[in-house]
Amino acid sequence: MFAEARNWKRSRVFVALLSSLLLAACGDNQMAFFKGDDPSQSISLVREQSYAGGPWQSTLIVAADPRCQRRYSLKTLTADQLRIDVYRPEAGVYIFFADRRWHVTSFENCAFQTYEKPPPEPGELIGSFQVESDLLRFVGKSSGGRSSRGVAAAPEVGR
């Protein structure tokens, strides 16, 4: 009888230890977005981490409901800290500057393209996707030159 009780205690300790190791291995998901000129338009940045301490995978999602919604992998943005400046040269067109690269997207067809050379005039800076206190955020530029908070990151998973 005592041997069974001792085995039961060991089993419980083993299960608790295994559970804590599995939870520690969970990664993280974060998301921030901003709305376009029309309420049906949005641009989202999603950062996903497969396991704790692993590299980040970044994806840009361009949506103009109901016409289109596309996901574009940003393979060069894997660092823990990132910043993507967002410019608007004209309504419905956005230019992104990240990691010494320039990209453009349009709500007309949700297309995404990387520039070979920097654009001559990227347009008005409207804000930035950036990591603050380990959370992804969109920080918009207000008309007075001060930054205003955009939509904060989604709740963290696995922490």
CSV table of C-alpha atoms in Angstrom, one decimal:
chain,number,residue,atom,x,y,z
A,1,MET,CA,0.0,0.0,0.0
A,2,PHE,CA,2.8,2.4,0.9
A,3,ALA,CA,4.6,1.6,-2.4
A,4,GLU,CA,1.5,2.6,-4.4
A,5,ALA,CA,1.2,5.9,-2.5
A,6,ARG,CA,4.9,6.6,-3.1
A,7,ASN,CA,4.5,5.9,-6.9
A,8,TRP,CA,1.4,8.1,-7.0
A,9,LYS,CA,3.3,11.0,-5.5
A,10,ARG,CA,6.2,10.5,-8.0
A,11,SER,CA,3.7,10.4,-10.9
A,12,ARG,CA,2.1,13.7,-9.8
A,13,VAL,CA,5.6,15.4,-9.5
A,14,PHE,CA,6.6,14.0,-12.9
A,15,VAL,CA,3.3,15.3,-14.5
A,16,ALA,CA,3.7,18.7,-12.9
A,17,LEU,CA,7.3,19.0,-14.1
A,18,LEU,CA,6.5,17.9,-17.6
A,19,SER,CA,3.6,20.4,-17.8
A,20,SER,CA,5.8,23.3,-16.7
A,21,LEU,CA,8.4,22.4,-19.3
A,22,LEU,CA,5.7,22.3,-22.0
A,23,LEU,CA,4.4,25.7,-21.0
A,24,ALA,CA,7.9,27.2,-21.0
A,25,ALA,CA,8.4,26.1,-24.5
A,26,CYS,CA,5.4,28.0,-25.9
A,27,GLY,CA,6.2,30.9,-28.2
A,28,ASP,CA,4.4,34.2,-28.5
A,29,ASN,CA,2.0,35.9,-31.0
A,30,GLN,CA,1.6,39.7,-31.3
A,31,MET,CA,-0.5,41.8,-33.6
A,32,ALA,CA,-1.0,45.6,-34.3
A,33,PHE,CA,-2.9,47.3,-37.0
A,34,PHE,CA,-4.3,50.6,-38.3
A,35,LYS,CA,-7.3,51.5,-40.3
A,36,GLY,CA,-7.1,53.1,-43.8
A,37,ASP,CA,-9.2,56.0,-44.9
A,38,ASP,CA,-12.2,53.8,-45.3
A,39,PRO,CA,-13.4,51.7,-42.3
A,40,SER,CA,-13.3,48.5,-44.5
A,41,GLN,CA,-9.5,48.9,-45.0
A,42,SER,CA,-6.8,47.9,-42.6
A,43,ILE,CA,-3.1,47.0,-42.5
A,44,SER,CA,-2.0,44.6,-39.8
A,45,LEU,CA,1.4,43.4,-38.7
A,46,VAL,CA,1.6,40.0,-37.0
A,47,ARG,CA,4.7,38.7,-35.2
A,48,GLU,CA,4.8,35.0,-34.3
A,49,GLN,CA,7.4,33.1,-32.3
A,50,SER,CA,7.3,29.2,-32.4
A,51,TYR,CA,9.0,28.8,-29.1
A,52,ALA,CA,10.2,31.0,-26.2
A,53,GLY,CA,13.4,32.7,-27.2
A,54,GLY,CA,13.1,31.7,-30.9
A,55,PRO,CA,13.2,34.0,-33.9
A,56,TRP,CA,10.2,36.1,-34.8
A,57,GLN,CA,8.4,35.6,-38.1
A,58,SER,CA,6.7,38.8,-39.3
A,59,THR,CA,3.7,38.9,-41.7
A,60,LEU,CA,2.0,42.0,-43.2
A,61,ILE,CA,-1.8,41.6,-43.8
A,62,VAL,CA,-3.5,44.0,-46.2
A,63,ALA,CA,-7.3,44.0,-46.2
A,64,ALA,CA,-9.9,45.9,-48.2
A,65,ASP,CA,-13.1,44.1,-47.4
A,66,PRO,CA,-14.8,42.6,-49.4
A,67,ARG,CA,-12.5,43.0,-52.4
A,68,CYS,CA,-9.3,41.4,-51.1
A,69,GLN,CA,-7.2,40.3,-48.2
A,70,ARG,CA,-3.6,39.2,-48.6
A,71,ARG,CA,-0.7,38.0,-46.3
A,72,TYR,CA,2.9,38.9,-47.1
A,73,SER,CA,5.8,37.4,-45.2
A,74,LEU,CA,8.5,39.9,-44.2
A,75,LYS,CA,11.3,37.4,-44.0
A,76,THR,CA,14.0,39.9,-43.2
A,77,LEU,CA,12.2,41.1,-40.0
A,78,THR,CA,13.1,38.4,-37.5
A,79,ALA,CA,14.8,40.5,-34.8
A,80,ASP,CA,13.3,41.0,-31.3
A,81,GLN,CA,13.2,44.8,-31.9
A,82,LEU,CA,11.7,46.2,-35.0
A,83,ARG,CA,10.4,49.4,-36.5
A,84,ILE,CA,8.5,49.8,-39.7
A,85,ASP,CA,7.7,53.4,-40.7
A,86,VAL,CA,4.5,53.9,-42.6
A,87,TYR,CA,4.1,56.6,-45.3
A,88,ARG,CA,1.0,57.6,-47.3
A,89,PRO,CA,1.9,59.2,-50.7
A,90,GLU,CA,-1.8,59.3,-51.8
A,91,ALA,CA,-5.1,57.9,-50.6
A,92,GLY,CA,-5.2,54.1,-50.5
A,93,VAL,CA,-1.4,53.7,-51.1
A,94,TYR,CA,1.1,53.0,-48.3
A,95,ILE,CA,4.9,52.8,-48.4
A,96,PHE,CA,6.8,51.0,-45.6
A,97,PHE,CA,10.4,51.4,-44.6
A,98,ALA,CA,12.0,48.6,-42.6
A,99,ASP,CA,15.4,47.2,-42.3
A,100,ARG,CA,16.8,49.4,-45.1
A,101,ARG,CA,14.1,48.1,-47.5
A,102,TRP,CA,11.2,50.0,-49.1
A,103,HIS,CA,7.8,48.3,-49.8
A,104,VAL,CA,4.5,49.5,-51.2
A,105,THR,CA,1.0,48.3,-51.0
A,106,SER,CA,-2.4,49.6,-52.3
A,107,PHE,CA,-5.9,48.9,-51.2
A,108,GLU,CA,-7.1,48.9,-54.8
A,109,ASN,CA,-6.0,45.2,-55.2
A,110,CYS,CA,-4.0,44.5,-52.0
A,111,ALA,CA,-0.8,44.1,-54.0
A,112,PHE,CA,2.6,44.3,-52.3
A,113,GLN,CA,5.9,45.1,-53.9
A,114,THR,CA,9.5,45.8,-52.8
A,115,TYR,CA,11.3,48.7,-54.4
A,116,GLU,CA,14.6,48.2,-56.0
A,117,LYS,CA,15.6,51.8,-55.2
A,118,PRO,CA,14.2,54.1,-52.5
A,119,PRO,CA,11.1,56.1,-53.7
A,120,PRO,CA,11.9,59.7,-54.5
A,121,GLU,CA,9.2,60.9,-52.2
A,122,PRO,CA,7.5,58.4,-49.9
A,123,GLY,CA,4.8,60.8,-48.8
A,124,GLU,CA,3.5,61.8,-45.4
A,125,LEU,CA,4.7,59.8,-42.4
A,126,ILE,CA,1.6,58.5,-40.7
A,127,GLY,CA,3.1,56.4,-38.0
A,128,SER,CA,5.2,53.3,-37.2
A,129,PHE,CA,4.9,49.7,-36.2
A,130,GLN,CA,7.3,49.2,-33.3
A,131,VAL,CA,8.1,47.1,-30.3
A,132,GLU,CA,7.8,49.0,-27.0
A,133,SER,CA,8.3,47.1,-23.7
A,134,ASP,CA,8.3,43.8,-25.6
A,135,LEU,CA,4.9,44.5,-27.2
A,136,LEU,CA,4.2,45.3,-30.8
A,137,ARG,CA,2.2,48.5,-31.3
A,138,PHE,CA,1.3,50.9,-34.1
A,139,VAL,CA,2.2,54.5,-33.0
A,140,GLY,CA,0.4,57.0,-35.1
A,141,LYS,CA,1.6,60.6,-35.8
A,142,SER,CA,-0.9,63.2,-34.7
A,143,SER,CA,-1.3,66.6,-36.5
A,144,GLY,CA,0.7,68.4,-33.7
A,145,GLY,CA,3.8,66.4,-34.4
A,146,ARG,CA,3.3,64.3,-31.2
A,147,SER,CA,2.9,60.6,-31.3
A,148,SER,CA,-0.4,59.0,-30.3
A,149,ARG,CA,-1.0,55.4,-29.4
A,150,GLY,CA,-2.5,53.2,-32.0
A,151,VAL,CA,-4.0,49.7,-31.4
A,152,ALA,CA,-2.0,47.8,-28.9
A,153,ALA,CA,-0.7,44.3,-29.3
A,154,ALA,CA,-3.0,41.3,-28.9
A,155,PRO,CA,-2.8,39.4,-25.6
A,156,GLU,CA,0.4,37.3,-25.3
A,157,VAL,CA,0.1,33.5,-25.6
A,158,GLY,CA,2.2,31.3,-23.5
A,159,ARG,CA,3.4,33.7,-20.8
